[in-house]
Coordinates of C-alpha atoms in Angstrom, one line a residue:
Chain A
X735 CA 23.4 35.4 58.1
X736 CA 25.1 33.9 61.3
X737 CA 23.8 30.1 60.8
X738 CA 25.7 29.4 64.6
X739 CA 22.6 30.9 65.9
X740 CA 20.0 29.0 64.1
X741 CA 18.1 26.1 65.8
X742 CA 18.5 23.4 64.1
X743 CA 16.1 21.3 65.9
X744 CA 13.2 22.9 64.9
X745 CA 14.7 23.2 61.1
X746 CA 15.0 19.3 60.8
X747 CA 11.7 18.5 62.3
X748 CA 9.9 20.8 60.0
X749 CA 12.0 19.5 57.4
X750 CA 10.5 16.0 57.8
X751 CA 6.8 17.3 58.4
X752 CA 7.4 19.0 54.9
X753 CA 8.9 16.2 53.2
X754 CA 6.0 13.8 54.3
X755 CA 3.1 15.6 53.3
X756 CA 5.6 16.5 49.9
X757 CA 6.7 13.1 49.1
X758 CA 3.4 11.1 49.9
X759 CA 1.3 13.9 48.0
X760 CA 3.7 13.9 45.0
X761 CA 2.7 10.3 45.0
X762 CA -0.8 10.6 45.2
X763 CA -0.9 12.7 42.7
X764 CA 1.2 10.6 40.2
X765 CA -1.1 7.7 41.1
X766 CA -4.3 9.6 41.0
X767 CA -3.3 11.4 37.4
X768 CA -2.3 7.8 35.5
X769 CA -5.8 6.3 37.0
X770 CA -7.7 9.1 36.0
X771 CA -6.3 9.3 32.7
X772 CA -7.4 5.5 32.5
X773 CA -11.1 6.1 33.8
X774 CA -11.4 9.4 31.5
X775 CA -10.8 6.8 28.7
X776 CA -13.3 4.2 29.7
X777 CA -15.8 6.6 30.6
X778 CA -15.2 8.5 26.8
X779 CA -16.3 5.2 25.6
X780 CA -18.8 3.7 28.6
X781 CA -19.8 7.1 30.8
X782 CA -22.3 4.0 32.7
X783 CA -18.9 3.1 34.3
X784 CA -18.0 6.4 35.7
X785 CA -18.9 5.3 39.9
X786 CA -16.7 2.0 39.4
X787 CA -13.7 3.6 37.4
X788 CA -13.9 6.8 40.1
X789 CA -13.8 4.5 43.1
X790 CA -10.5 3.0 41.9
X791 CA -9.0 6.0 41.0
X792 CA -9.3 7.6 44.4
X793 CA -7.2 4.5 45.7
X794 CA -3.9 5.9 45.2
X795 CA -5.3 9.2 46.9
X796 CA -4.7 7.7 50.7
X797 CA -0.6 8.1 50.4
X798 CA -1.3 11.8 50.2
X799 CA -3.8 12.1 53.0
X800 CA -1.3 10.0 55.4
X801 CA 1.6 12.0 54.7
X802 CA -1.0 15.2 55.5
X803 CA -1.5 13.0 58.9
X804 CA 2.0 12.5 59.8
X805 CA 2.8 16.3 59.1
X806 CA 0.3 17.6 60.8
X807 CA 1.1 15.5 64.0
X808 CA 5.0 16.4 63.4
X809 CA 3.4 20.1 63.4
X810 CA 1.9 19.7 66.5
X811 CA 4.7 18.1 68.5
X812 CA 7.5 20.5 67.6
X813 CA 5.6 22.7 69.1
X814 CA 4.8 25.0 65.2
X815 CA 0.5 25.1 66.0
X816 CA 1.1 26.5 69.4
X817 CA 3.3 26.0 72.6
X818 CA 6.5 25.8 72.8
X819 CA 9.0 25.4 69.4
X820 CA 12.2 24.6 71.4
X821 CA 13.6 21.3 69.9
X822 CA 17.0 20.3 70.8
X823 CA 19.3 19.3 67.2
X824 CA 19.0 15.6 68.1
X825 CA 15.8 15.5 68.6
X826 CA 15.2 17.6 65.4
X827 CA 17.0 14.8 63.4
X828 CA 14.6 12.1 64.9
X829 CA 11.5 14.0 63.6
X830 CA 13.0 14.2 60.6
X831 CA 13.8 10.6 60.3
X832 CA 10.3 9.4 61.8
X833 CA 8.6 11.3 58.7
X834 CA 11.2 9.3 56.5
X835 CA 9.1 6.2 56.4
X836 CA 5.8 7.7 54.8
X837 CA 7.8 9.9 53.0
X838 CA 9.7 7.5 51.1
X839 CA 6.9 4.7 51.0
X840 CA 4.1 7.3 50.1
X841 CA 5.6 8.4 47.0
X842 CA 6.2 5.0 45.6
X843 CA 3.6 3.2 46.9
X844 CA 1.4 5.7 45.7
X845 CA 2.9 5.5 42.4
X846 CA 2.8 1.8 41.8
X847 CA -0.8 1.8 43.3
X848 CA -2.0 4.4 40.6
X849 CA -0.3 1.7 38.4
X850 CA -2.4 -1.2 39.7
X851 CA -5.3 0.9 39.9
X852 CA -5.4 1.7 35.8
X853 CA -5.1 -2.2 35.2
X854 CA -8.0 -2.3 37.1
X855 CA -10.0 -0.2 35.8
X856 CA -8.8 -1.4 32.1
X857 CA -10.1 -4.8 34.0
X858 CA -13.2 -3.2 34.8
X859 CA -13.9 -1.8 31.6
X860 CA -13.8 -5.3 29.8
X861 CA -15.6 -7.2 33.0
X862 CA -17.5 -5.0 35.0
X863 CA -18.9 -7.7 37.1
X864 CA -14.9 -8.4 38.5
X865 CA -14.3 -4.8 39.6
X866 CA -14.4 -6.1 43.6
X867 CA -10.8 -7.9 42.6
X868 CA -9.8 -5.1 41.0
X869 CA -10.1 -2.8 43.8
X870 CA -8.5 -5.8 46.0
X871 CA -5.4 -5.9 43.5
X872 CA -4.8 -2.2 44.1
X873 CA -5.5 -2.4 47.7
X874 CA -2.6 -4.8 48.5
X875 CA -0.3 -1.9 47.5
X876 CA -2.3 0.1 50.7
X877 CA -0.4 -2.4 53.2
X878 CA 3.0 -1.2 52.7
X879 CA 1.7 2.4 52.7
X880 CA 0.1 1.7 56.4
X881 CA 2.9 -0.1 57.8
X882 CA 5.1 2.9 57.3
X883 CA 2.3 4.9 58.7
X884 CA 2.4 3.1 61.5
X885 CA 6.4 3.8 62.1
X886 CA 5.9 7.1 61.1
X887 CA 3.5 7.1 64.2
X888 CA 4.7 5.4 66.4
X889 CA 8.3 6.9 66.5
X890 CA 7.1 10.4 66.1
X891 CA 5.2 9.6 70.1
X892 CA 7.9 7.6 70.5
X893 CA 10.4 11.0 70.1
X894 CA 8.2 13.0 72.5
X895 CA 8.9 10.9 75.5
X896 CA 12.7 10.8 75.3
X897 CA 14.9 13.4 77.3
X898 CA 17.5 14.6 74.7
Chain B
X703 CA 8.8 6.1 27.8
X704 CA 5.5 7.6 26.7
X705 CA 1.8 6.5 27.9
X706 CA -1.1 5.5 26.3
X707 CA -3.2 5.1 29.4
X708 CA -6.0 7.1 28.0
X709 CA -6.1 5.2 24.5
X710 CA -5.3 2.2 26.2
X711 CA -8.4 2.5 28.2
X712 CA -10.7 3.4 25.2
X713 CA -9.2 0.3 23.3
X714 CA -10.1 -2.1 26.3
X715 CA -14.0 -0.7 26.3
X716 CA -14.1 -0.9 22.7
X717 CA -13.0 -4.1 22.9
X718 CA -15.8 -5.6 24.4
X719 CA -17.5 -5.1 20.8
X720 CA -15.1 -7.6 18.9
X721 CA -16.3 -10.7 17.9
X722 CA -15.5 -13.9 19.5
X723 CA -14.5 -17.1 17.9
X724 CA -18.1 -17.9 19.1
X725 CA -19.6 -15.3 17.1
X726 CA -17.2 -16.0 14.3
X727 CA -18.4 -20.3 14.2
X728 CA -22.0 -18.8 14.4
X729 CA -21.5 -16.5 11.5
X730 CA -20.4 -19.4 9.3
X731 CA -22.6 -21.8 10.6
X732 CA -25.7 -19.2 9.6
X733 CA -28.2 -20.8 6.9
X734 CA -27.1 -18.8 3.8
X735 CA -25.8 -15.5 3.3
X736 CA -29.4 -13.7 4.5
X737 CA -29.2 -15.3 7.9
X738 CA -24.8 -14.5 7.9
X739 CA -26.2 -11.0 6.8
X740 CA -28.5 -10.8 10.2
X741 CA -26.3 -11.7 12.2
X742 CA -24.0 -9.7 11.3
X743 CA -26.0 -6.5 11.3
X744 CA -26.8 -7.4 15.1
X745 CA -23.2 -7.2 15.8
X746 CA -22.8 -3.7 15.3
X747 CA -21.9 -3.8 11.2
X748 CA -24.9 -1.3 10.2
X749 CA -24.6 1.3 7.3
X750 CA -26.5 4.1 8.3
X751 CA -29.3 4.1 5.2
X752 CA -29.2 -0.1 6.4
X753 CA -28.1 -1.4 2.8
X754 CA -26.2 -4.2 2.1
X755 CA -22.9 -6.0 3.9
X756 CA -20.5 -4.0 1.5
X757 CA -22.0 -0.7 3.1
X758 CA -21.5 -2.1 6.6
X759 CA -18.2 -3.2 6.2
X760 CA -17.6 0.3 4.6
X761 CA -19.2 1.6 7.7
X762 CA -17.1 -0.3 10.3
X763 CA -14.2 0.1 8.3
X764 CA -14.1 4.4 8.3
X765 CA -15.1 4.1 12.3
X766 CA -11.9 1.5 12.8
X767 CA -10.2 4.5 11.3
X768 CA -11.5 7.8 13.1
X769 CA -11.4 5.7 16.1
X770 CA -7.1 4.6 15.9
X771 CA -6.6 8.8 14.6
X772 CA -8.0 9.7 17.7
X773 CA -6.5 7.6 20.3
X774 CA -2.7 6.7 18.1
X775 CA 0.4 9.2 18.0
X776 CA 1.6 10.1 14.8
X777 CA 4.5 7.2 14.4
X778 CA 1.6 4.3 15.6
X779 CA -0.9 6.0 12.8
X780 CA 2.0 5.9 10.5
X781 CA 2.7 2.2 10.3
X782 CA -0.8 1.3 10.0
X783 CA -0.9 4.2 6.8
X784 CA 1.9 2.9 4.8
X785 CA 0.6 -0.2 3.7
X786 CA -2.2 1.6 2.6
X787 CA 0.0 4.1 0.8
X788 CA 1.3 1.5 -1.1
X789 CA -1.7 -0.2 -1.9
X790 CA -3.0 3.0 -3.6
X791 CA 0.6 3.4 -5.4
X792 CA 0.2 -0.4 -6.7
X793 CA -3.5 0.0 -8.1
X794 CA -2.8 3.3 -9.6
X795 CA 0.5 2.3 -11.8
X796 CA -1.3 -1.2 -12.8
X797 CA -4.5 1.6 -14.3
X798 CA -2.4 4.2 -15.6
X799 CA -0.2 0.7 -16.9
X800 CA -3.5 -0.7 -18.6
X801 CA -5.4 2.2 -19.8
X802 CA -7.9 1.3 -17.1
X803 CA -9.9 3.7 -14.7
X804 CA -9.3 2.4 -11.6
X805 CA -9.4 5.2 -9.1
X806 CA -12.1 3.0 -6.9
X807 CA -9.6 0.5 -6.1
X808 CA -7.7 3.0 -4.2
X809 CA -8.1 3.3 -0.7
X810 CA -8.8 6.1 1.9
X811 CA -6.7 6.8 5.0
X812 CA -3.1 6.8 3.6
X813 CA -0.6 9.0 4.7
X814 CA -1.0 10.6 1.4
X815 CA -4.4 11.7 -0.3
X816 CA -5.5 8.7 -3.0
X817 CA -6.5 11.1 -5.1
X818 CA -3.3 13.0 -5.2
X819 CA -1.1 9.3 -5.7
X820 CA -3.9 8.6 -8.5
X821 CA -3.2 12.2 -10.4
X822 CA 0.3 12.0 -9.8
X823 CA 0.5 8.6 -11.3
X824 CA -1.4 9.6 -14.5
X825 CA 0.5 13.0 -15.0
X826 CA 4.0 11.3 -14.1
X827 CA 4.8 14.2 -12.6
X828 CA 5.2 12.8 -8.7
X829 CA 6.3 16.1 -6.9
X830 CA 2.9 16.9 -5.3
X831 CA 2.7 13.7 -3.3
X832 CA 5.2 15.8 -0.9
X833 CA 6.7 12.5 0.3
X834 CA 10.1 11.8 -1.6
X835 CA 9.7 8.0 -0.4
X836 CA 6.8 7.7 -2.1
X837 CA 7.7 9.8 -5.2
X838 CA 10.7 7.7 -5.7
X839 CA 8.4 4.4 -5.9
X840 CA 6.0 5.5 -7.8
X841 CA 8.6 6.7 -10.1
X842 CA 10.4 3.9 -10.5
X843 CA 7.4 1.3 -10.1
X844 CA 6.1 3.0 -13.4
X845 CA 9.4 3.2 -15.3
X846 CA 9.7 -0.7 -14.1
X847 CA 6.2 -1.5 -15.6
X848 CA 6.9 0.5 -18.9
X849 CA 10.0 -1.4 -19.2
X850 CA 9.3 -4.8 -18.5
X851 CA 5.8 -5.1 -19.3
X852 CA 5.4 -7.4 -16.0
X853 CA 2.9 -6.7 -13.0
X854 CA 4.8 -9.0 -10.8
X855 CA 8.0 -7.4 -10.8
X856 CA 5.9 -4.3 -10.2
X857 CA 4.0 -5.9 -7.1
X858 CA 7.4 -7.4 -6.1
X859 CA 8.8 -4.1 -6.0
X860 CA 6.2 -1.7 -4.6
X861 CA 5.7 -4.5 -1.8
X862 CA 9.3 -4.6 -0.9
X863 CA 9.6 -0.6 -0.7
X864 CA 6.4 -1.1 1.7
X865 CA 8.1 -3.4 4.2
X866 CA 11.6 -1.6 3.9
X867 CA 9.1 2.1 4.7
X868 CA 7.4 0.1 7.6
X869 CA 11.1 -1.0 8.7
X870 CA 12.2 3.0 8.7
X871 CA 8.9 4.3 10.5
X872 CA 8.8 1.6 13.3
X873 CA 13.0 2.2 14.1
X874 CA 12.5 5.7 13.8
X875 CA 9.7 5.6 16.3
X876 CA 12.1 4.0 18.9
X877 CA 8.9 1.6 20.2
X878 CA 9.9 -1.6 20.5
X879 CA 6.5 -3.4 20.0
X880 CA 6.1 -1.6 16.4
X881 CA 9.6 -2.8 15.6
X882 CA 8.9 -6.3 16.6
X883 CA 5.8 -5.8 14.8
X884 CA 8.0 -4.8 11.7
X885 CA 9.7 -7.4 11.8
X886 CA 6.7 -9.8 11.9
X887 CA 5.5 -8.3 8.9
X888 CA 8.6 -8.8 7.0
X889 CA 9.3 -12.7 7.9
X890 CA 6.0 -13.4 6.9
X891 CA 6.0 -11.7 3.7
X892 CA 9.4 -13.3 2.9
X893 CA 8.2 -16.9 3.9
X894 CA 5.0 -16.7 1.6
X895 CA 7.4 -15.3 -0.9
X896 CA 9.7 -17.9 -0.7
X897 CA 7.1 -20.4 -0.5
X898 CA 5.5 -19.3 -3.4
X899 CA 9.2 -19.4 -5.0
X900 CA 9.6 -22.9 -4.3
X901 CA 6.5 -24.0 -5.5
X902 CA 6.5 -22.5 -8.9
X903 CA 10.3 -23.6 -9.0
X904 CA 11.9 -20.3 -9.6
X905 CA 15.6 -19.5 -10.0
X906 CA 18.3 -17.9 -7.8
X907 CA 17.8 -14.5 -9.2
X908 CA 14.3 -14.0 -9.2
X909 CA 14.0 -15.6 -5.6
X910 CA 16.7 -13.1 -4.5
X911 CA 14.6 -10.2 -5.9
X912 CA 11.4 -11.6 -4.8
X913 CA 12.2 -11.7 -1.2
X914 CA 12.6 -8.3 1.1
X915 CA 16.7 -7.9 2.2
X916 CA 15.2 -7.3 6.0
X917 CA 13.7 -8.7 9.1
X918 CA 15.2 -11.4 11.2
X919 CA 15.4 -14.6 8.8
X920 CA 18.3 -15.3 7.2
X921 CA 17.6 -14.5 3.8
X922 CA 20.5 -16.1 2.3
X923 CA 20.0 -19.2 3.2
X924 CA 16.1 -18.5 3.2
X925 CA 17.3 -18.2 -1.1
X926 CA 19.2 -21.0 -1.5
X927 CA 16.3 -23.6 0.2
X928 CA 13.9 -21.8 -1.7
X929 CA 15.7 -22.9 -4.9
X930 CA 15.7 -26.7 -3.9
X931 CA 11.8 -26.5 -3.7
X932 CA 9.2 -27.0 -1.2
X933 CA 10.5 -29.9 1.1
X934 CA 13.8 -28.2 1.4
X935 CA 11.8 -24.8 2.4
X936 CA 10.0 -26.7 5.2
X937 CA 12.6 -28.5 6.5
X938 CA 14.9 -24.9 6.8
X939 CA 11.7 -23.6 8.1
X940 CA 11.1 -26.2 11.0
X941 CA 14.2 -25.3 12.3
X942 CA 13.5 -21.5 12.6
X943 CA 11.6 -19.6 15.3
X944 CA 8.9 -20.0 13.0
X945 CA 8.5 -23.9 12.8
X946 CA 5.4 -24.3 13.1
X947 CA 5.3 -23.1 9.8
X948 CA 6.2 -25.4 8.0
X949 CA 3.3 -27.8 8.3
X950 CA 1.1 -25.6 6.8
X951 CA 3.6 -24.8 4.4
X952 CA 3.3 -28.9 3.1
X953 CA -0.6 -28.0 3.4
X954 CA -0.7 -25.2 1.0
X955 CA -1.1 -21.5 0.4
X956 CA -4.3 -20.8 1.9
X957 CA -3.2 -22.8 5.4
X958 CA 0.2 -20.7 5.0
X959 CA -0.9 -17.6 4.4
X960 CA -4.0 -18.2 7.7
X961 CA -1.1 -19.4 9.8
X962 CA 1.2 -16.0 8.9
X963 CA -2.0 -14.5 10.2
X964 CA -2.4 -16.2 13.1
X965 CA 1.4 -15.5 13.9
X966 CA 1.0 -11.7 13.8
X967 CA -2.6 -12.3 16.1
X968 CA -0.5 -14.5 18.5
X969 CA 2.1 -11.1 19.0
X970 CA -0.9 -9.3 19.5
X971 CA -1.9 -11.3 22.3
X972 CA 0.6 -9.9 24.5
X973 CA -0.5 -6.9 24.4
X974 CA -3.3 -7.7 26.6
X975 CA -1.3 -7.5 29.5
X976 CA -0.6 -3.9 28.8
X977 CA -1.5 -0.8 29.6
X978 CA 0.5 1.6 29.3
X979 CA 2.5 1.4 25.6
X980 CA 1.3 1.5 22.3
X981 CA 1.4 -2.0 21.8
X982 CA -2.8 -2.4 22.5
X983 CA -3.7 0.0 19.8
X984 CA -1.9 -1.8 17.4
X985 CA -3.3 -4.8 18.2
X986 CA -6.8 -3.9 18.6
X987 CA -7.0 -2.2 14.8
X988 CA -5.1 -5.4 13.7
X989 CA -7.7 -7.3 15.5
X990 CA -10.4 -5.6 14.0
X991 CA -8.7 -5.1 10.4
X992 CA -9.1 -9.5 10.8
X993 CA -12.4 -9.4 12.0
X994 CA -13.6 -7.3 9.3
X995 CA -11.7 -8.8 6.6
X996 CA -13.3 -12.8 8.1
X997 CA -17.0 -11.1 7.9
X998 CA -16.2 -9.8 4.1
X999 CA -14.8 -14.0 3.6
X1000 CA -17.6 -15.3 5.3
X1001 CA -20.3 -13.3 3.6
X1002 CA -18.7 -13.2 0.2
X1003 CA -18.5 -17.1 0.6
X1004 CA -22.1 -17.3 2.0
X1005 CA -23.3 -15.3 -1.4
X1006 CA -21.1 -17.7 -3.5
X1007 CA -22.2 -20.8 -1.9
X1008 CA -19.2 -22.1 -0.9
X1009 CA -18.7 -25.0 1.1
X1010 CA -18.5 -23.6 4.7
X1011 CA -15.7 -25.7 6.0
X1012 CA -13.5 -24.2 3.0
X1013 CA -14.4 -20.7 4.4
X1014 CA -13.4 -22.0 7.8
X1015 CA -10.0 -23.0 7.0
X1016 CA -9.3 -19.6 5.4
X1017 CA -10.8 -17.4 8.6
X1018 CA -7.8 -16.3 10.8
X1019 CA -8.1 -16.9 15.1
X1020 CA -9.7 -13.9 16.3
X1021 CA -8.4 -11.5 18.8
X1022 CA -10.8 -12.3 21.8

C-alpha cells in the first residue's frame, strides 16, 4: 500500500469525529451502567422510586449525545455527508484536535457524573423528598462537559473559515 | 477494586427500616413489656402466625440473613459466618462435655451446617465438617475440655481461634474496610479480656493466654498492665487510640462492653459516605445485628421488670 498517496487530511479529521462520538459514548455508557446498577437496587427494594432513580441515571447519558453532535458536525464539514472531501493535512490535524476537547472531557466527565449520579440516587432512596439536590449535585459535573462542547464548536466553525 | 453499587443501593433503601435512637427511647420508655411488644410489632418485627417477640426476632433475624446472602460476595458473607461457626463449635463441645442435649443453642447461617458441627462433635470424628480450620478446633477444644475439665479455657480458646479465622478471611479478602473491621473486633475482645483479667487479679500466664496475639494493641504491654490491676489498665488505655475507653473501663463491665459496641458502630459510620465498597453491607447487618439484639434486651428487661434506666445503659447507639 503506497501511504505517499493517502490524504491525510481527511484521515485525521475523521479520526477526531470518531474519537468524539467514541470517547464521550464510552463515557456515557460507564456513567449510565454504575447509575443504573444503583437505581436497579433501589427499585429491587422501592419499585415506587423507579421515575426519580431513572431521571438521575439518564444524567450521565448527555456526554454521549454531545460527542454524537460534535461528530456529526466534523462529518459534515470535511465534506464525508456530501460535497466535497478534500481537506488539506493541516487542516485535517485541526479537526482532529477540535474534537479533542469533548473527547477527552466526555469520557471523564461522564464517568465521574455516573459517579455523582449513584450517590444521588442512594440519597434518594433514603430521602426522597431531597432528590431536586441530588439531580443538582450531578448536574455541576454537566458544566465542564458543555464548556468543552463549546470549544469543540466553536473551533470546528472556527477551522472552516481559515485558508490552509 | 470491585463494586457494590447494586447492594449498596438495596442497603440504603433498606435502611430506611432501621430504628432510630427515637424509636429505641420510645421502646424503653413503653408501659410494660405488652405496650414494648406493640410497638415493636409496628416496626416491622412480625412472625408470620403473629406469636410472641421470640418469633419476631426469629423472623427478623432469618430475613437479616437472606437479605446480606443476596446482596454480599463470598469473602463479606464469610466474616459475618465465622463467628457463628464458632458459636456452634463452643455450644456443641460444652453439650457433648456435660452429657447435655444442647443442639438448640446452635445457630443457623454458619459457614458450616450446625447440624453437621453438632454430629461431628458427638462422634469425635471431625472429617465431615470439610473445613480443616474448624476440624482442628473442634478437635482440640474437646481434647482441651476432656483434659482440663475447665469451660473457660475452652471459651478462651475457641474465641481466640475465632478472631485469628476472622483475621485470615478479612486479609485474604484484600478489602481494607473488613480488615479494619478485623481488627476492631480483635482490640475489643482483648481490652474486655484484659479488663476482665485485671479485675479478677489474674496472673501473667493466664492473662497471656487469655488475650488474642493479634490486632493493633500492643499486647505485651497490654499483659503486663493487666497484671498490676484495673487502674493501671486504664491509665495504659487512656493513652491508646482507644482512650476513651478507659472511663467506662473504671465504670464497669456492662459500660465497657456498651462502649466496645459503640466503637465498632462509630467505624460503621463511615460507611455512610459510601457507595461503592463493601464497607455498607457490613455495616448495615452490624447495624441491624444491634438493633435486634437492643429489642431482645429491651423486651426481655420489660418481661423481667427491670428498672428501665439499667436497660438504657446496656442498649448500644444505634446505626441511624
Amino acid at each position: 500500500m503506497d501511504f505517499g498517496s493517502i490524504d491525510w487530511g481527511i484521515v485525521f479529521a475523521l479520526l477526531g469525529a470518531a474519537l468524539a462520538s467514541i470517547m464521550a459514548g464510552v463515557g456515557s455508557a460507564i456513567g449510565v451502567g454504575k447509575a443504573g446498577e444503583a437505581a436497579a437496587g433501589v427499585v429491587t427494594e422501592d419499585p415506587t422510586k423507579f421515575s426519580k432513580v431513572l431521571i438521575m441515571q439518564l444524567l450521565p447519558g448527555t456526554q454521549g449525545i454531545y460527542g454524537l453532535l460534535i461528530a456529526f458536525i466534523t462529518l459534515s464539514q470535511i465534506g464525508i455527508l456530501g460535497g466535497s472531501a478534500d481537506i488539506s493535512f493541516a487542516k485535517g490535524l485541526l479537526y482532529l484536535a477540535a474534537c479533542l476537547p469533548i473527547a477527552i472531557v466526555g469520557l471523564l466527565s461522564a464517568i465521574s457524573q455516573g459517579k455523582a449520579a449513584v450517590s444521588g440516587i442512594m440519597m434518594i432512596a433514603k430521602k426522597p423528598d431531597q432528590m431536586s439536590k441530588g439531580m443538582i449535585f450531578a448536574a455541576m459535573v454537566e458544566t465542564y462537559a458543555i464548556l468543552a462542547l463549546l470549544v469543540s464548536i466553536l473551533a470546528i466553525f472556527g477551522i472552516a473559515g481559515l485558508n490552509i | 477494586m470491585k463494586e457494590y453499587t447494586y447492594s449498596v443501593a438495596r442497603v440504603r433503601a433498606k435502611e430506611t427500616a432501621l430504628l432510630t435512637r427515637q424509636d429505641i427511647d420510645q421502646l424503653l420508655s413503653a408501659d410494660g413489656y405488652t405496650a414494648a411488644l406493640r410497638l415493636v410489632r409496628d416496626r416491622g418485627y412480625r412472625a408470620q402466625d403473629n406469636e410472641g417477640a421470640d418469633d419476631a426476632i426469629a423472623a427478623a433475624e432469618k430475613e437479616l440473613w437472606e437479605f446480606i446472602t443476596e446482596i454480599a460476595d463470598k469473602d463479606t458473607i464469610r466474616i459475618l459466618r465465622l463467628p457463628v461457626d464458632y458459636h456452634n463449635v463452643k455450644a456443641a463441645v460444652k453439650s457433648v462435655f456435660s452429657g447435655m442435649d444442647g443442639h438448640d443453642l446452635l445457630l443457623d447461617n454458619g459457614t458450616v451446617d450446625k447440624d453437621v458441627i453438632y454430629s461431628c462433635v458427638k462422634r469425635r470424628e471431625y472429617y465431615d465438617m470439610e473445613n480443616p480450620t474448624l476440624e482442628r478446633v473442634c478437635e482440640e477444644a474437646m481434647t482441651l475440655i476432656l483434659r482440663t475439665q475447665d469451660g473457660q479455657a475452652c471459651d478462651i480458646y475457641i474465641d481466640n481461634a475465632m478472631l485469628s479465622a476472622v483475621e485470615d478471611a478479612a486479609r485474604e479478602s484484600g478489602d481494607m474496610f473488613l480488615k479494619r473491621y478485623a481488627d476492631l473486633l480483635c482490640d475489643t475482645a482483648n481490652l474486655k479480656a484484659a479488663y476482665r483479667c485485671a479485675a479478677s487479679g489474674r496472673g501473667e500466664a493466664f492473662i497471656e493466654n487469655a488475650l488474642y496475639p493479634g490486632g493493633t494493641l500492643n499486647i505485651k504491654e497490654l499483659i503486663a498492665v493487666s497484671r498490676d490491676g484495673i487502674n493501671a489498665l486504664c491509665e495504659y488505655v487512656a493513652k491508646t487510640r482507644y482512650g476513651a475507653m478507659a472511663d467506662s473501663m473504671k465504670t464497669g463491665a456492662a459500660a465497657l462492653e456498651k462502649k466496645c459496641a459503640d466503637e465498632i458502630m462509630r467505624l460503621m459510620d463511615e460507611a455512610k459516605f459510601d457507595s461503592f465498597t463493601s464497607a455498607p453491607i457490613i455495616a448495615y447487618y452490624y447495624a441491624k445485628r444491634t438493633e435486634i439484639d437492643a429489642v431482645r434486651l429491651i423486651l426481655s428487661g420489660k418481661l423481667n421488670r427491670l428498672d428501665d434506666n439499667m436497660i438504657r445503659e446496656r442498649v448500644p447507639r444505634t446505626y441511624v
